[in-house]
Amino acid sequence: IPDYKDASTRVNESKYQYCVSTQNDPTGETKVYIRELVSLGYKNSSAVAKNVFAWKADITMKASLRIGSMTGVSFTAKLRGGDDTSTKVKFVVTVQGETLTCCDDKLYKAGDEPSCQITNSMMDITQLRFAVRAYDSKGNLIGQANGIPEGF
């Protein structure tokens, strides 16, 4: 008869290794497992949980407006993470040495896509190189992108 005395330890270790390997792009199982492991005080699960539930944003830039001499660029952040909470999002955009901040008072949750738009009537900004950073309510960097916006 096999010895099953350490079966629960092996199960917890398997769950822990799964959480570690998927912490940067967590699945529903990752979130369930890490909550369970934290409640058990298992290994370094609290540190892994911070990464699993950290806000993350995939940022896109797109030329969004061209009317006469008026041009615009929009920035969108697709949110992930957050442990079923909500956050505000602040965009910090740098273009040609100038830094602009764009934010609102709305609260967003995972799956939401907050955005902001910058317009200019003096020159075509759709061909400029932008550096975009997105921050959560606590001031943590959650995403960044650099480059020239996609066309219309």
Coordinates of C-alpha atoms in Angstrom, one line a residue:
I1 CA 0.0 0.0 0.0
P2 CA 1.5 3.4 -1.0
D3 CA 2.2 6.0 1.7
Y4 CA -0.1 9.0 1.3
K5 CA 1.0 10.9 4.4
D6 CA 2.5 13.8 2.4
A7 CA -0.2 13.9 -0.3
S8 CA -1.6 17.3 0.9
T9 CA 1.9 18.8 1.0
R10 CA 2.5 17.6 -2.6
V11 CA -0.9 19.0 -3.7
N12 CA 0.0 22.4 -2.1
E13 CA 3.4 22.4 -3.7
S14 CA 1.9 21.7 -7.1
K15 CA -0.6 24.5 -6.6
Y16 CA 2.2 26.8 -5.5
Q17 CA 4.4 26.0 -8.5
Y18 CA 1.4 26.6 -10.8
C19 CA 0.8 30.0 -9.2
V20 CA 4.5 31.0 -9.5
S21 CA 4.5 30.0 -13.2
T22 CA 1.3 31.9 -14.0
Q23 CA 1.6 34.9 -11.7
N24 CA 2.3 37.4 -14.5
D25 CA -0.7 36.3 -16.5
P26 CA -3.0 34.7 -13.8
T27 CA -5.9 32.4 -14.6
G28 CA -9.0 31.9 -12.5
E29 CA -7.3 28.8 -11.1
T30 CA -4.2 30.8 -10.1
K31 CA -6.4 33.2 -8.1
V32 CA -8.3 30.4 -6.3
Y33 CA -5.1 28.5 -5.5
I34 CA -3.1 31.5 -4.3
R35 CA -5.9 32.6 -2.0
E36 CA -6.0 29.1 -0.5
L37 CA -2.2 29.0 -0.1
V38 CA -2.1 32.4 1.6
S39 CA -4.7 31.3 4.0
L40 CA -2.5 28.3 4.9
G41 CA 0.6 30.5 5.2
Y42 CA 2.3 28.3 2.6
K43 CA 5.8 29.2 1.6
N44 CA 6.2 32.6 0.0
S45 CA 2.6 32.7 -1.2
S46 CA 1.9 36.2 0.1
A47 CA 4.6 37.6 -2.2
V48 CA 3.3 35.7 -5.2
A49 CA -0.3 36.9 -4.4
K50 CA 0.9 40.5 -4.5
N51 CA 2.0 39.9 -8.1
V52 CA -1.0 37.9 -9.0
F53 CA -3.4 40.6 -7.9
A54 CA -1.3 43.6 -9.0
W55 CA -2.9 45.9 -11.5
K56 CA -1.5 45.6 -15.0
A57 CA -2.4 47.4 -18.2
D58 CA -1.8 46.7 -21.9
I59 CA -1.5 50.1 -23.5
T60 CA -2.3 51.0 -27.1
M61 CA -1.8 54.3 -29.0
K62 CA -3.8 55.2 -32.0
A63 CA -4.2 58.3 -34.2
S64 CA -7.8 59.2 -33.5
L65 CA -8.6 62.5 -35.1
R66 CA -7.7 64.5 -38.2
I67 CA -10.0 67.4 -39.0
G68 CA -8.4 70.3 -40.9
S69 CA -5.3 71.2 -38.9
M70 CA -6.6 69.4 -35.7
T71 CA -5.0 66.1 -35.0
G72 CA -5.3 63.7 -32.1
V73 CA -3.9 60.6 -30.5
S74 CA -5.8 58.4 -28.1
F75 CA -4.3 56.1 -25.5
T76 CA -6.1 53.1 -24.1
A77 CA -5.2 50.8 -21.2
K78 CA -6.8 47.4 -21.0
L79 CA -6.8 46.5 -17.3
R80 CA -5.9 43.1 -15.7
G81 CA -5.5 42.1 -12.1
G82 CA -6.9 44.0 -9.1
D83 CA -8.3 41.1 -7.0
D84 CA -11.9 42.1 -7.7
T85 CA -11.3 45.7 -6.7
S86 CA -11.3 48.9 -8.7
T87 CA -8.8 51.6 -9.4
K88 CA -8.4 55.0 -11.0
V89 CA -6.0 55.2 -13.9
K90 CA -3.6 58.1 -14.6
F91 CA -1.8 58.4 -17.9
V92 CA 1.5 60.3 -18.1
V93 CA 2.4 61.0 -21.7
T94 CA 5.7 62.4 -22.9
V95 CA 6.1 63.8 -26.4
Q96 CA 8.9 66.0 -27.7
G97 CA 10.1 66.6 -24.2
E98 CA 6.8 67.8 -22.9
T99 CA 4.9 65.8 -20.3
L100 CA 1.1 65.7 -20.1
T101 CA -1.1 64.1 -17.5
C102 CA -4.5 62.7 -18.3
C103 CA -6.9 61.2 -15.7
D104 CA -10.5 61.2 -14.5
D105 CA -12.2 60.3 -11.2
K106 CA -13.8 57.1 -12.5
L107 CA -13.1 53.8 -10.9
Y108 CA -12.2 50.9 -13.3
K109 CA -12.1 47.2 -12.8
A110 CA -10.3 44.3 -14.6
G111 CA -11.4 44.2 -18.3
D112 CA -12.2 47.9 -18.5
E113 CA -10.4 50.1 -21.0
P114 CA -9.9 53.6 -19.7
S115 CA -8.6 56.0 -22.3
C116 CA -7.5 59.6 -22.9
Q117 CA -7.0 61.7 -25.9
I118 CA -4.5 64.5 -26.8
T119 CA -5.2 66.9 -29.5
N120 CA -3.2 69.7 -31.2
S121 CA -4.1 72.3 -33.8
M122 CA -0.6 73.6 -34.4
M123 CA 1.0 70.5 -35.9
D124 CA 0.3 66.9 -36.9
I125 CA 1.0 64.9 -33.8
T126 CA 0.0 61.6 -35.2
Q127 CA 3.5 61.0 -36.6
L128 CA 5.4 61.8 -33.4
R129 CA 7.0 59.3 -31.0
F130 CA 5.1 59.1 -27.7
A131 CA 6.1 57.5 -24.3
V132 CA 3.0 56.6 -22.3
R133 CA 2.9 55.3 -18.7
A134 CA -0.2 54.3 -16.8
Y135 CA -0.5 54.3 -13.0
D136 CA -3.1 52.9 -10.6
S137 CA -4.7 54.8 -7.6
K138 CA -1.7 54.0 -5.4
G139 CA 0.8 55.4 -7.9
N140 CA 2.1 52.1 -9.0
L141 CA 3.3 51.8 -12.6
I142 CA 0.9 49.3 -14.3
G143 CA 1.8 49.6 -17.9
Q144 CA 3.9 51.5 -20.5
A145 CA 4.3 51.9 -24.2
N146 CA 6.6 53.8 -26.6
G147 CA 6.3 54.5 -30.2
I148 CA 4.4 56.2 -33.0
P149 CA 0.6 55.7 -32.9
E150 CA -1.1 53.3 -35.2
G151 CA -2.8 55.0 -38.2
F152 CA -6.5 55.7 -38.7

